[in-house]
Amino acid sequence: MTAVRLSLGRLLRRVPLRRILVLLPLVLVVVVAVRHRDVLAEGIGHLATAKWPWLLAAACATCLTWVAAAVTRQGAVVDRLPKLRLLVTQFAAGSANHLLPTGLGASAVNLRFMTVCGLPLARSSAALALYLLAESVARVGLLAALLIAFPHALRLGPLLPEGAWGPLLLIIGAAAVLVVAVFALVRRLRAAVASFLRTALGEARSVHARPSRALALWGGSLAFPTLQAAGLVLVGLALGLDVPPAHMALAYLAATVAVALVPTPGGVGSVEAALVVALVAAGAPVAVATAVVLAYRIITVWLPLLPGALTLGALVRWKVI
């Protein structure tokens, strides 16, 4: 048995694991692109008929989202992170986020980056949780503010079957009860979560004790969804969508909040459907709403995907992550 284990160990050491990790993002890009080739072709066709100044502004807004993400990541930890590597990592993390379900790609990349920078795993995980919490609070807060300012911007009534709210609320309530029951019955899980929460609360107190870190955390968290919504608004203007910009931004925030728990890579498929529904609820014709969403996703997802994957492979090769 010992000889078998030694042979297996030697075999695993000979496997070029880092080379495989370098090439894996490129393979995943090809797979995702082939699976969604019809969407890509249609989206590129819509881009050809758009007003280019607005599209360039949308591309700039997309680039600024990586800056906002880097600022927020720095705000979530007390330790100073290397600025350039942090920014490049956010670009690579965006690509990873579109290749793995429900934000796992970006979270894994950033967790690895922080541990390589010398942060203990517990503190890195706490910083990651603080980032996700701040971004979620900011996104929902912006959505609530726009809903208060424009209460009649979204007309969901014709889009939802009559009596759909009851079953939806019942499912949400049942899921909440299930989560509480699991924590109540599984002692080890409860202890692990309690330990993590203590670490996370300590990290949050340390961050908020420094005004510069708190400003970076919450300022970046507000800027990130604002820039994303601005990108959709600019693409809508490029394609002549006859919907007020504030209503388009509200539609974007409502759609992204709604699909936050859908386990698809980068929201591919689910985000497109939700955005079309939200824009139609804001008063857009279905055909134009579909064109805007496809063009928007080309700019924000598909164009950065390949260079992001190449950057991710380079970061793995250079042991930055």
PDB file of C-alpha atoms in Angstrom:
ATOM      1  CA  MET A   1       0.000   0.000   0.000  1.00  0.00           C
ATOM      2  CA  THR A   2       2.869   2.379   0.865  1.00  0.00           C
ATOM      3  CA  ALA A   3       4.531   1.668  -2.493  1.00  0.00           C
ATOM      4  CA  VAL A   4       1.277   2.459  -4.320  1.00  0.00           C
ATOM      5  CA  ARG A   5       0.966   5.767  -2.464  1.00  0.00           C
ATOM      6  CA  LEU A   6       4.561   6.701  -3.296  1.00  0.00           C
ATOM      7  CA  SER A   7       4.012   5.877  -6.978  1.00  0.00           C
ATOM      8  CA  LEU A   8       0.816   7.920  -7.010  1.00  0.00           C
ATOM      9  CA  GLY A   9       2.633  10.832  -5.354  1.00  0.00           C
ATOM     10  CA  ARG A  10       5.416  10.744  -7.963  1.00  0.00           C
ATOM     11  CA  LEU A  11       2.811  10.633 -10.761  1.00  0.00           C
ATOM     12  CA  LEU A  12       0.961  13.650  -9.364  1.00  0.00           C
ATOM     13  CA  ARG A  13       4.211  15.598  -9.055  1.00  0.00           C
ATOM     14  CA  ARG A  14       4.924  14.955 -12.727  1.00  0.00           C
ATOM     15  CA  VAL A  15       1.535  16.332 -13.819  1.00  0.00           C
ATOM     16  CA  PRO A  16       2.065  19.916 -15.099  1.00  0.00           C
ATOM     17  CA  LEU A  17      -0.708  21.293 -12.895  1.00  0.00           C
ATOM     18  CA  ARG A  18       0.203  24.964 -13.347  1.00  0.00           C
ATOM     19  CA  ARG A  19       0.295  24.584 -17.149  1.00  0.00           C
ATOM     20  CA  ILE A  20      -3.139  22.994 -17.032  1.00  0.00           C
ATOM     21  CA  LEU A  21      -4.445  25.895 -14.923  1.00  0.00           C
ATOM     22  CA  VAL A  22      -2.961  28.370 -17.418  1.00  0.00           C
ATOM     23  CA  LEU A  23      -4.741  26.742 -20.369  1.00  0.00           C
ATOM     24  CA  LEU A  24      -8.018  25.933 -18.601  1.00  0.00           C
ATOM     25  CA  PRO A  25      -9.525  29.484 -18.871  1.00  0.00           C
ATOM     26  CA  LEU A  26      -8.901  29.515 -22.638  1.00  0.00           C
ATOM     27  CA  VAL A  27     -10.591  26.143 -23.053  1.00  0.00           C
ATOM     28  CA  LEU A  28     -13.581  27.339 -21.046  1.00  0.00           C
ATOM     29  CA  VAL A  29     -13.830  30.502 -23.175  1.00  0.00           C
ATOM     30  CA  VAL A  30     -13.974  28.414 -26.337  1.00  0.00           C
ATOM     31  CA  VAL A  31     -16.636  26.125 -24.838  1.00  0.00           C
ATOM     32  CA  VAL A  32     -18.821  29.029 -23.671  1.00  0.00           C
ATOM     33  CA  ALA A  33     -18.422  30.890 -26.981  1.00  0.00           C
ATOM     34  CA  VAL A  34     -19.381  27.825 -29.037  1.00  0.00           C
ATOM     35  CA  ARG A  35     -22.431  27.169 -26.858  1.00  0.00           C
ATOM     36  CA  HIS A  36     -23.629  30.768 -27.297  1.00  0.00           C
ATOM     37  CA  ARG A  37     -22.464  31.405 -30.875  1.00  0.00           C
ATOM     38  CA  ASP A  38     -25.960  32.401 -32.058  1.00  0.00           C
ATOM     39  CA  VAL A  39     -26.225  35.051 -29.338  1.00  0.00           C
ATOM     40  CA  LEU A  40     -22.745  36.319 -30.215  1.00  0.00           C
ATOM     41  CA  ALA A  41     -23.565  36.619 -33.905  1.00  0.00           C
ATOM     42  CA  GLU A  42     -26.844  38.441 -33.269  1.00  0.00           C
ATOM     43  CA  GLY A  43     -25.272  40.794 -30.721  1.00  0.00           C
ATOM     44  CA  ILE A  44     -22.418  41.724 -33.085  1.00  0.00           C
ATOM     45  CA  GLY A  45     -24.987  42.410 -35.796  1.00  0.00           C
ATOM     46  CA  HIS A  46     -26.776  44.898 -33.531  1.00  0.00           C
ATOM     47  CA  LEU A  47     -23.487  46.602 -32.666  1.00  0.00           C
ATOM     48  CA  ALA A  48     -22.876  47.265 -36.356  1.00  0.00           C
ATOM     49  CA  THR A  49     -26.005  49.464 -36.540  1.00  0.00           C
ATOM     50  CA  ALA A  50     -25.415  51.397 -33.292  1.00  0.00           C
ATOM     51  CA  LYS A  51     -24.107  54.930 -32.740  1.00  0.00           C
ATOM     52  CA  TRP A  52     -20.429  54.444 -31.957  1.00  0.00           C
ATOM     53  CA  PRO A  53     -19.828  57.402 -29.597  1.00  0.00           C
ATOM     54  CA  TRP A  54     -22.367  55.957 -27.160  1.00  0.00           C
ATOM     55  CA  LEU A  55     -20.813  52.498 -27.517  1.00  0.00           C
ATOM     56  CA  LEU A  56     -17.349  53.871 -26.758  1.00  0.00           C
ATOM     57  CA  ALA A  57     -18.765  55.560 -23.659  1.00  0.00           C
ATOM     58  CA  ALA A  58     -20.329  52.222 -22.637  1.00  0.00           C
ATOM     59  CA  ALA A  59     -16.941  50.508 -23.099  1.00  0.00           C
ATOM     60  CA  CYS A  60     -15.313  53.174 -20.898  1.00  0.00           C
ATOM     61  CA  ALA A  61     -17.947  52.615 -18.212  1.00  0.00           C
ATOM     62  CA  THR A  62     -17.194  48.887 -18.371  1.00  0.00           C
ATOM     63  CA  CYS A  63     -13.458  49.520 -17.900  1.00  0.00           C
ATOM     64  CA  LEU A  64     -14.199  51.748 -14.905  1.00  0.00           C
ATOM     65  CA  THR A  65     -16.110  48.893 -13.238  1.00  0.00           C
ATOM     66  CA  TRP A  66     -12.772  47.075 -12.805  1.00  0.00           C
ATOM     67  CA  VAL A  67     -11.346  50.172 -11.126  1.00  0.00           C
ATOM     68  CA  ALA A  68     -14.388  50.358  -8.822  1.00  0.00           C
ATOM     69  CA  ALA A  69     -14.008  46.665  -7.971  1.00  0.00           C
ATOM     70  CA  ALA A  70     -10.315  47.167  -7.148  1.00  0.00           C
ATOM     71  CA  VAL A  71     -11.116  50.146  -4.898  1.00  0.00           C
ATOM     72  CA  THR A  72     -13.778  48.123  -3.087  1.00  0.00           C
ATOM     73  CA  ARG A  73     -11.475  45.129  -2.633  1.00  0.00           C
ATOM     74  CA  GLN A  74      -8.830  47.392  -1.100  1.00  0.00           C
ATOM     75  CA  GLY A  75     -11.451  48.949   1.161  1.00  0.00           C
ATOM     76  CA  ALA A  76     -12.396  45.524   2.503  1.00  0.00           C
ATOM     77  CA  VAL A  77      -8.964  44.922   4.060  1.00  0.00           C
ATOM     78  CA  VAL A  78      -6.777  47.026   6.354  1.00  0.00           C
ATOM     79  CA  ASP A  79      -3.539  45.811   4.755  1.00  0.00           C
ATOM     80  CA  ARG A  80      -2.315  47.667   1.679  1.00  0.00           C
ATOM     81  CA  LEU A  81      -2.567  45.554  -1.483  1.00  0.00           C
ATOM     82  CA  PRO A  82      -0.308  46.133  -4.536  1.00  0.00           C
ATOM     83  CA  LYS A  83      -2.380  48.514  -6.686  1.00  0.00           C
ATOM     84  CA  LEU A  84      -1.456  47.427 -10.196  1.00  0.00           C
ATOM     85  CA  ARG A  85      -1.689  43.711  -9.437  1.00  0.00           C
ATOM     86  CA  LEU A  86      -5.005  44.308  -7.674  1.00  0.00           C
ATOM     87  CA  LEU A  87      -6.436  46.103 -10.723  1.00  0.00           C
ATOM     88  CA  VAL A  88      -5.181  43.455 -13.173  1.00  0.00           C
ATOM     89  CA  THR A  89      -6.586  40.749 -10.915  1.00  0.00           C
ATOM     90  CA  GLN A  90     -10.052  42.350 -11.097  1.00  0.00           C
ATOM     91  CA  PHE A  91      -9.904  42.227 -14.893  1.00  0.00           C
ATOM     92  CA  ALA A  92      -8.935  38.554 -14.775  1.00  0.00           C
ATOM     93  CA  ALA A  93     -11.528  37.840 -12.087  1.00  0.00           C
ATOM     94  CA  GLY A  94     -14.240  39.263 -14.339  1.00  0.00           C
ATOM     95  CA  SER A  95     -13.378  36.653 -16.952  1.00  0.00           C
ATOM     96  CA  ALA A  96     -13.338  33.868 -14.355  1.00  0.00           C
ATOM     97  CA  ASN A  97     -16.710  35.093 -13.100  1.00  0.00           C
ATOM     98  CA  HIS A  98     -18.279  34.470 -16.511  1.00  0.00           C
ATOM     99  CA  LEU A  99     -16.860  30.943 -16.697  1.00  0.00           C
ATOM    100  CA  LEU A 100     -18.002  29.608 -13.305  1.00  0.00           C
ATOM    101  CA  PRO A 101     -21.429  29.746 -11.580  1.00  0.00           C
ATOM    102  CA  THR A 102     -22.722  32.433  -9.212  1.00  0.00           C
ATOM    103  CA  GLY A 103     -19.609  34.512  -8.755  1.00  0.00           C
ATOM    104  CA  LEU A 104     -17.400  31.575  -7.743  1.00  0.00           C
ATOM    105  CA  GLY A 105     -14.768  32.473 -10.325  1.00  0.00           C
ATOM    106  CA  ALA A 106     -14.149  36.038  -9.139  1.00  0.00           C
ATOM    107  CA  SER A 107     -14.308  34.980  -5.492  1.00  0.00           C
ATOM    108  CA  ALA A 108     -11.759  32.200  -5.985  1.00  0.00           C
ATOM    109  CA  VAL A 109      -9.364  34.480  -7.895  1.00  0.00           C
ATOM    110  CA  ASN A 110      -9.548  37.243  -5.296  1.00  0.00           C
ATOM    111  CA  LEU A 111      -9.272  34.838  -2.375  1.00  0.00           C
ATOM    112  CA  ARG A 112      -6.135  33.336  -3.894  1.00  0.00           C
ATOM    113  CA  PHE A 113      -4.729  36.809  -4.643  1.00  0.00           C
ATOM    114  CA  MET A 114      -5.146  37.965  -1.036  1.00  0.00           C
ATOM    115  CA  THR A 115      -3.571  34.820   0.394  1.00  0.00           C
ATOM    116  CA  VAL A 116      -0.596  35.185  -1.983  1.00  0.00           C
ATOM    117  CA  CYS A 117      -0.280  38.781  -0.731  1.00  0.00           C
ATOM    118  CA  GLY A 118       0.184  37.372   2.769  1.00  0.00           C
ATOM    119  CA  LEU A 119      -3.282  37.615   4.318  1.00  0.00           C
ATOM    120  CA  PRO A 120      -4.308  34.539   6.358  1.00  0.00           C
ATOM    121  CA  LEU A 121      -7.101  32.497   4.811  1.00  0.00           C
ATOM    122  CA  ALA A 122      -9.554  33.436   7.586  1.00  0.00           C
ATOM    123  CA  ARG A 123      -8.995  37.166   7.074  1.00  0.00           C
ATOM    124  CA  SER A 124      -9.086  36.812   3.279  1.00  0.00           C
ATOM    125  CA  SER A 125     -12.431  35.008   3.524  1.00  0.00           C
ATOM    126  CA  ALA A 126     -13.752  37.687   5.898  1.00  0.00           C
ATOM    127  CA  ALA A 127     -12.657  40.429   3.478  1.00  0.00           C
ATOM    128  CA  LEU A 128     -14.354  38.603   0.623  1.00  0.00           C
ATOM    129  CA  ALA A 129     -17.581  38.332   2.635  1.00  0.00           C
ATOM    130  CA  LEU A 130     -17.403  42.032   3.542  1.00  0.00           C
ATOM    131  CA  TYR A 131     -16.951  42.953  -0.133  1.00  0.00           C
ATOM    132  CA  LEU A 132     -19.950  40.851  -1.174  1.00  0.00           C
ATOM    133  CA  LEU A 133     -22.071  42.291   1.623  1.00  0.00           C
ATOM    134  CA  ALA A 134     -21.163  45.896   0.801  1.00  0.00           C
ATOM    135  CA  GLU A 135     -21.769  45.399  -2.929  1.00  0.00           C
ATOM    136  CA  SER A 136     -25.139  43.742  -2.270  1.00  0.00           C
ATOM    137  CA  VAL A 137     -26.247  46.461   0.148  1.00  0.00           C
ATOM    138  CA  ALA A 138     -25.196  49.173  -2.312  1.00  0.00           C
ATOM    139  CA  ARG A 139     -26.988  47.501  -5.243  1.00  0.00           C
ATOM    140  CA  VAL A 140     -30.211  46.927  -3.321  1.00  0.00           C
ATOM    141  CA  GLY A 141     -29.970  50.443  -1.841  1.00  0.00           C
ATOM    142  CA  LEU A 142     -29.657  52.006  -5.296  1.00  0.00           C
ATOM    143  CA  LEU A 143     -32.581  49.915  -6.501  1.00  0.00           C
ATOM    144  CA  ALA A 144     -34.714  51.011  -3.530  1.00  0.00           C
ATOM    145  CA  ALA A 145     -33.785  54.675  -4.092  1.00  0.00           C
ATOM    146  CA  LEU A 146     -34.773  54.513  -7.770  1.00  0.00           C
ATOM    147  CA  LEU A 147     -38.001  52.674  -6.960  1.00  0.00           C
ATOM    148  CA  ILE A 148     -38.908  55.441  -4.495  1.00  0.00           C
ATOM    149  CA  ALA A 149     -37.995  58.155  -7.016  1.00  0.00           C
ATOM    150  CA  PHE A 150     -39.756  56.433  -9.944  1.00  0.00           C
ATOM    151  CA  PRO A 151     -42.445  54.181  -8.418  1.00  0.00           C
ATOM    152  CA  HIS A 152     -44.247  53.620 -11.732  1.00  0.00           C
ATOM    153  CA  ALA A 153     -41.195  53.072 -13.935  1.00  0.00           C
ATOM    154  CA  LEU A 154     -41.599  49.275 -14.084  1.00  0.00           C
ATOM    155  CA  ARG A 155     -44.961  47.827 -15.108  1.00  0.00           C
ATOM    156  CA  LEU A 156     -44.605  44.205 -14.053  1.00  0.00           C
ATOM    157  CA  GLY A 157     -48.328  43.438 -13.926  1.00  0.00           C
ATOM    158  CA  PRO A 158     -48.730  42.326 -17.567  1.00  0.00           C
ATOM    159  CA  LEU A 159     -45.513  40.263 -17.385  1.00  0.00           C
ATOM    160  CA  LEU A 160     -46.401  38.172 -14.314  1.00  0.00           C
ATOM    161  CA  PRO A 161     -49.185  35.572 -14.251  1.00  0.00           C
ATOM    162  CA  GLU A 162     -52.049  36.429 -11.944  1.00  0.00           C
ATOM    163  CA  GLY A 163     -51.424  35.049  -8.464  1.00  0.00           C
ATOM    164  CA  ALA A 164     -47.680  34.536  -9.073  1.00  0.00           C
ATOM    165  CA  TRP A 165     -46.587  36.523  -6.023  1.00  0.00           C
ATOM    166  CA  GLY A 166     -48.122  34.093  -3.524  1.00  0.00           C
ATOM    167  CA  PRO A 167     -46.171  30.984  -4.619  1.00  0.00           C
ATOM    168  CA  LEU A 168     -43.001  33.072  -5.023  1.00  0.00           C
ATOM    169  CA  LEU A 169     -43.184  34.386  -1.453  1.00  0.00           C
ATOM    170  CA  LEU A 170     -43.999  30.857  -0.226  1.00  0.00           C
ATOM    171  CA  ILE A 171     -40.857  29.462  -1.891  1.00  0.00           C
ATOM    172  CA  ILE A 172     -38.703  32.227  -0.389  1.00  0.00           C
ATOM    173  CA  GLY A 173     -40.169  31.596   3.071  1.00  0.00           C
ATOM    174  CA  ALA A 174     -39.648  27.840   2.805  1.00  0.00           C
ATOM    175  CA  ALA A 175     -36.002  28.355   1.770  1.00  0.00           C
ATOM    176  CA  ALA A 176     -35.433  30.650   4.754  1.00  0.00           C
ATOM    177  CA  VAL A 177     -36.956  28.107   7.146  1.00  0.00           C
ATOM    178  CA  LEU A 178     -34.780  25.347   5.653  1.00  0.00           C
ATOM    179  CA  VAL A 179     -31.600  27.382   6.151  1.00  0.00           C
ATOM    180  CA  VAL A 180     -32.507  28.150   9.782  1.00  0.00           C
ATOM    181  CA  ALA A 181     -33.314  24.478  10.440  1.00  0.00           C
ATOM    182  CA  VAL A 182     -29.985  23.315   9.003  1.00  0.00           C
ATOM    183  CA  PHE A 183     -28.054  25.735  11.211  1.00  0.00           C
ATOM    184  CA  ALA A 184     -30.082  24.736  14.251  1.00  0.00           C
ATOM    185  CA  LEU A 185     -29.583  20.993  13.755  1.00  0.00           C
ATOM    186  CA  VAL A 186     -25.988  20.749  12.493  1.00  0.00           C
ATOM    187  CA  ARG A 187     -23.754  21.696  15.415  1.00  0.00           C
ATOM    188  CA  ARG A 188     -20.439  21.647  13.548  1.00  0.00           C
ATOM    189  CA  LEU A 189     -21.805  23.908  10.849  1.00  0.00           C
ATOM    190  CA  ARG A 190     -23.164  26.290  13.465  1.00  0.00           C
ATOM    191  CA  ALA A 191     -19.795  26.414  15.244  1.00  0.00           C
ATOM    192  CA  ALA A 192     -17.907  26.999  11.984  1.00  0.00           C
ATOM    193  CA  VAL A 193     -20.259  29.804  10.955  1.00  0.00           C
ATOM    194  CA  ALA A 194     -20.007  31.403  14.412  1.00  0.00           C
ATOM    195  CA  SER A 195     -16.192  31.343  14.221  1.00  0.00           C
ATOM    196  CA  PHE A 196     -16.242  32.862  10.751  1.00  0.00           C
ATOM    197  CA  LEU A 197     -18.669  35.594  11.837  1.00  0.00           C
ATOM    198  CA  ARG A 198     -16.390  36.553  14.735  1.00  0.00           C
ATOM    199  CA  THR A 199     -13.460  36.924  12.329  1.00  0.00           C
ATOM    200  CA  ALA A 200     -15.588  38.830   9.813  1.00  0.00           C
ATOM    201  CA  LEU A 201     -16.941  41.231  12.434  1.00  0.00           C
ATOM    202  CA  GLY A 202     -13.423  41.892  13.715  1.00  0.00           C
ATOM    203  CA  GLU A 203     -12.237  42.624  10.173  1.00  0.00           C
ATOM    204  CA  ALA A 204     -15.230  44.905   9.546  1.00  0.00           C
ATOM    205  CA  ARG A 205     -14.526  46.878  12.736  1.00  0.00           C
ATOM    206  CA  SER A 206     -10.868  47.293  11.742  1.00  0.00           C
ATOM    207  CA  VAL A 207     -11.810  48.510   8.269  1.00  0.00           C
ATOM    208  CA  HIS A 208     -14.394  51.005   9.525  1.00  0.00           C
ATOM    209  CA  ALA A 209     -11.948  52.337  12.118  1.00  0.00           C
ATOM    210  CA  ARG A 210      -9.977  53.757   9.165  1.00  0.00           C
ATOM    211  CA  PRO A 211     -12.012  56.392   7.241  1.00  0.00           C
ATOM    212  CA  SER A 212     -10.007  55.909   4.029  1.00  0.00           C
ATOM    213  CA  ARG A 213     -10.792  52.179   3.972  1.00  0.00           C
ATOM    214  CA  ALA A 214     -14.485  52.714   4.790  1.00  0.00           C
ATOM    215  CA  LEU A 215     -14.751  55.340   2.029  1.00  0.00           C
ATOM    216  CA  ALA A 216     -13.092  52.990  -0.480  1.00  0.00           C
ATOM    217  CA  LEU A 217     -15.347  50.104   0.547  1.00  0.00           C
ATOM    218  CA  TRP A 218     -18.672  51.914   0.319  1.00  0.00           C
ATOM    219  CA  GLY A 219     -17.718  54.361  -2.419  1.00  0.00           C
ATOM    220  CA  GLY A 220     -16.513  51.551  -4.651  1.00  0.00           C
ATOM    221  CA  SER A 221     -19.558  49.456  -3.804  1.00  0.00           C
ATOM    222  CA  LEU A 222     -21.863  52.268  -4.946  1.00  0.00           C
ATOM    223  CA  ALA A 223     -19.780  53.058  -8.028  1.00  0.00           C
ATOM    224  CA  PHE A 224     -19.702  49.453  -9.274  1.00  0.00           C
ATOM    225  CA  PRO A 225     -23.452  48.907  -9.940  1.00  0.00           C
ATOM    226  CA  THR A 226     -23.835  52.552 -10.976  1.00  0.00           C
ATOM    227  CA  LEU A 227     -21.247  52.098 -13.726  1.00  0.00           C
ATOM    228  CA  GLN A 228     -22.819  48.813 -14.799  1.00  0.00           C
ATOM    229  CA  ALA A 229     -26.237  50.464 -15.080  1.00  0.00           C
ATOM    230  CA  ALA A 230     -24.660  53.403 -16.925  1.00  0.00           C
ATOM    231  CA  GLY A 231     -23.245  50.957 -19.467  1.00  0.00           C
ATOM    232  CA  LEU A 232     -26.725  49.617 -20.240  1.00  0.00           C
ATOM    233  CA  VAL A 233     -28.124  53.152 -20.475  1.00  0.00           C
ATOM    234  CA  LEU A 234     -25.380  54.157 -22.941  1.00  0.00           C
ATOM    235  CA  VAL A 235     -26.003  51.091 -25.124  1.00  0.00           C
ATOM    236  CA  GLY A 236     -29.726  51.905 -25.028  1.00  0.00           C
ATOM    237  CA  LEU A 237     -28.969  55.430 -26.269  1.00  0.00           C
ATOM    238  CA  ALA A 238     -26.696  53.980 -28.968  1.00  0.00           C
ATOM    239  CA  LEU A 239     -29.539  51.832 -30.311  1.00  0.00           C
ATOM    240  CA  GLY A 240     -32.248  54.477 -29.922  1.00  0.00           C
ATOM    241  CA  LEU A 241     -34.175  52.838 -27.086  1.00  0.00           C
ATOM    242  CA  ASP A 242     -37.077  55.160 -26.257  1.00  0.00           C
ATOM    243  CA  VAL A 243     -36.965  54.722 -22.463  1.00  0.00           C
ATOM    244  CA  PRO A 244     -35.825  57.386 -19.951  1.00  0.00           C
ATOM    245  CA  PRO A 245     -32.238  56.720 -18.780  1.00  0.00           C
ATOM    246  CA  ALA A 246     -33.287  56.544 -15.107  1.00  0.00           C
ATOM    247  CA  HIS A 247     -35.873  53.890 -15.991  1.00  0.00           C
ATOM    248  CA  MET A 248     -33.242  51.886 -17.889  1.00  0.00           C
ATOM    249  CA  ALA A 249     -30.938  52.036 -14.858  1.00  0.00           C
ATOM    250  CA  LEU A 250     -33.805  50.908 -12.627  1.00  0.00           C
ATOM    251  CA  ALA A 251     -34.537  48.020 -15.002  1.00  0.00           C
ATOM    252  CA  TYR A 252     -30.880  46.949 -14.894  1.00  0.00           C
ATOM    253  CA  LEU A 253     -30.696  46.973 -11.093  1.00  0.00           C
ATOM    254  CA  ALA A 254     -34.021  45.127 -10.748  1.00  0.00           C
ATOM    255  CA  ALA A 255     -32.909  42.441 -13.212  1.00  0.00           C
ATOM    256  CA  THR A 256     -29.496  41.864 -11.628  1.00  0.00           C
ATOM    257  CA  VAL A 257     -30.934  41.679  -8.122  1.00  0.00           C
ATOM    258  CA  ALA A 258     -33.542  39.175  -9.353  1.00  0.00           C
ATOM    259  CA  VAL A 259     -30.962  36.838 -10.928  1.00  0.00           C
ATOM    260  CA  ALA A 260     -28.372  37.113  -8.147  1.00  0.00           C
ATOM    261  CA  LEU A 261     -29.141  33.593  -6.897  1.00  0.00           C
ATOM    262  CA  VAL A 262     -29.404  31.899 -10.300  1.00  0.00           C
ATOM    263  CA  PRO A 263     -26.455  29.456 -10.578  1.00  0.00           C
ATOM    264  CA  THR A 264     -25.356  30.066 -14.164  1.00  0.00           C
ATOM    265  CA  PRO A 265     -21.823  31.068 -15.266  1.00  0.00           C
ATOM    266  CA  GLY A 266     -21.697  34.856 -15.045  1.00  0.00           C
ATOM    267  CA  GLY A 267     -25.470  34.924 -15.327  1.00  0.00           C
ATOM    268  CA  VAL A 268     -25.134  33.871 -18.990  1.00  0.00           C
ATOM    269  CA  GLY A 269     -28.672  33.304 -20.241  1.00  0.00           C
ATOM    270  CA  SER A 270     -30.466  34.290 -17.060  1.00  0.00           C
ATOM    271  CA  VAL A 271     -29.209  37.895 -17.061  1.00  0.00           C
ATOM    272  CA  GLU A 272     -30.151  38.383 -20.710  1.00  0.00           C
ATOM    273  CA  ALA A 273     -33.685  37.111 -20.105  1.00  0.00           C
ATOM    274  CA  ALA A 274     -34.143  39.179 -16.947  1.00  0.00           C
ATOM    275  CA  LEU A 275     -32.822  42.343 -18.606  1.00  0.00           C
ATOM    276  CA  VAL A 276     -35.173  41.971 -21.565  1.00  0.00           C
ATOM    277  CA  VAL A 277     -38.128  41.436 -19.212  1.00  0.00           C
ATOM    278  CA  ALA A 278     -37.122  44.448 -17.099  1.00  0.00           C
ATOM    279  CA  LEU A 279     -36.687  46.735 -20.114  1.00  0.00           C
ATOM    280  CA  VAL A 280     -40.051  45.644 -21.521  1.00  0.00           C
ATOM    281  CA  ALA A 281     -41.577  46.368 -18.104  1.00  0.00           C
ATOM    282  CA  ALA A 282     -40.007  49.842 -18.366  1.00  0.00           C
ATOM    283  CA  GLY A 283     -41.847  50.416 -21.641  1.00  0.00           C
ATOM    284  CA  ALA A 284     -39.382  49.242 -24.301  1.00  0.00           C
ATOM    285  CA  PRO A 285     -40.511  47.281 -27.377  1.00  0.00           C
ATOM    286  CA  VAL A 286     -39.435  43.643 -27.144  1.00  0.00           C
ATOM    287  CA  ALA A 287     -37.328  43.713 -30.333  1.00  0.00           C
ATOM    288  CA  VAL A 288     -35.380  46.840 -29.352  1.00  0.00           C
ATOM    289  CA  ALA A 289     -34.963  45.641 -25.737  1.00  0.00           C
ATOM    290  CA  THR A 290     -33.510  42.356 -26.993  1.00  0.00           C
ATOM    291  CA  ALA A 291     -31.103  44.182 -29.314  1.00  0.00           C
ATOM    292  CA  VAL A 292     -29.937  46.464 -26.476  1.00  0.00           C
ATOM    293  CA  VAL A 293     -29.362  43.569 -24.080  1.00  0.00           C
ATOM    294  CA  LEU A 294     -27.424  41.504 -26.621  1.00  0.00           C
ATOM    295  CA  ALA A 295     -25.234  44.471 -27.585  1.00  0.00           C
ATOM    296  CA  TYR A 296     -24.677  45.317 -23.907  1.00  0.00           C
ATOM    297  CA  ARG A 297     -23.596  41.787 -23.091  1.00  0.00           C
ATOM    298  CA  ILE A 298     -21.218  41.741 -26.072  1.00  0.00           C
ATOM    299  CA  ILE A 299     -19.452  44.824 -24.670  1.00  0.00           C
ATOM    300  CA  THR A 300     -19.443  43.813 -21.004  1.00  0.00           C
ATOM    301  CA  VAL A 301     -19.000  40.026 -21.243  1.00  0.00           C
ATOM    302  CA  TRP A 302     -17.867  38.701 -24.588  1.00  0.00           C
ATOM    303  CA  LEU A 303     -15.304  41.312 -25.688  1.00  0.00           C
ATOM    304  CA  PRO A 304     -13.319  41.207 -22.392  1.00  0.00           C
ATOM    305  CA  LEU A 305     -13.672  37.428 -22.028  1.00  0.00           C
ATOM    306  CA  LEU A 306     -10.705  36.278 -24.135  1.00  0.00           C
ATOM    307  CA  PRO A 307      -8.182  38.942 -22.976  1.00  0.00           C
ATOM    308  CA  GLY A 308      -9.398  38.374 -19.419  1.00  0.00           C
ATOM    309  CA  ALA A 309      -8.776  34.636 -19.748  1.00  0.00           C
ATOM    310  CA  LEU A 310      -5.297  35.288 -21.173  1.00  0.00           C
ATOM    311  CA  THR A 311      -4.591  37.624 -18.254  1.00  0.00           C
ATOM    312  CA  LEU A 312      -5.837  35.013 -15.814  1.00  0.00           C
ATOM    313  CA  GLY A 313      -3.523  32.413 -17.331  1.00  0.00           C
ATOM    314  CA  ALA A 314      -0.599  34.834 -17.115  1.00  0.00           C
ATOM    315  CA  LEU A 315      -1.322  35.593 -13.456  1.00  0.00           C
ATOM    316  CA  VAL A 316      -1.355  31.882 -12.698  1.00  0.00           C
ATOM    317  CA  ARG A 317       1.913  31.369 -14.581  1.00  0.00           C
ATOM    318  CA  TRP A 318       3.603  34.273 -12.776  1.00  0.00           C
ATOM    319  CA  LYS A 319       2.256  33.010  -9.419  1.00  0.00           C
ATOM    320  CA  VAL A 320       0.365  36.238  -8.720  1.00  0.00           C
ATOM    321  CA  ILE A 321      -2.594  33.987  -7.902  1.00  0.00           C
TER     322      ILE A 321
END
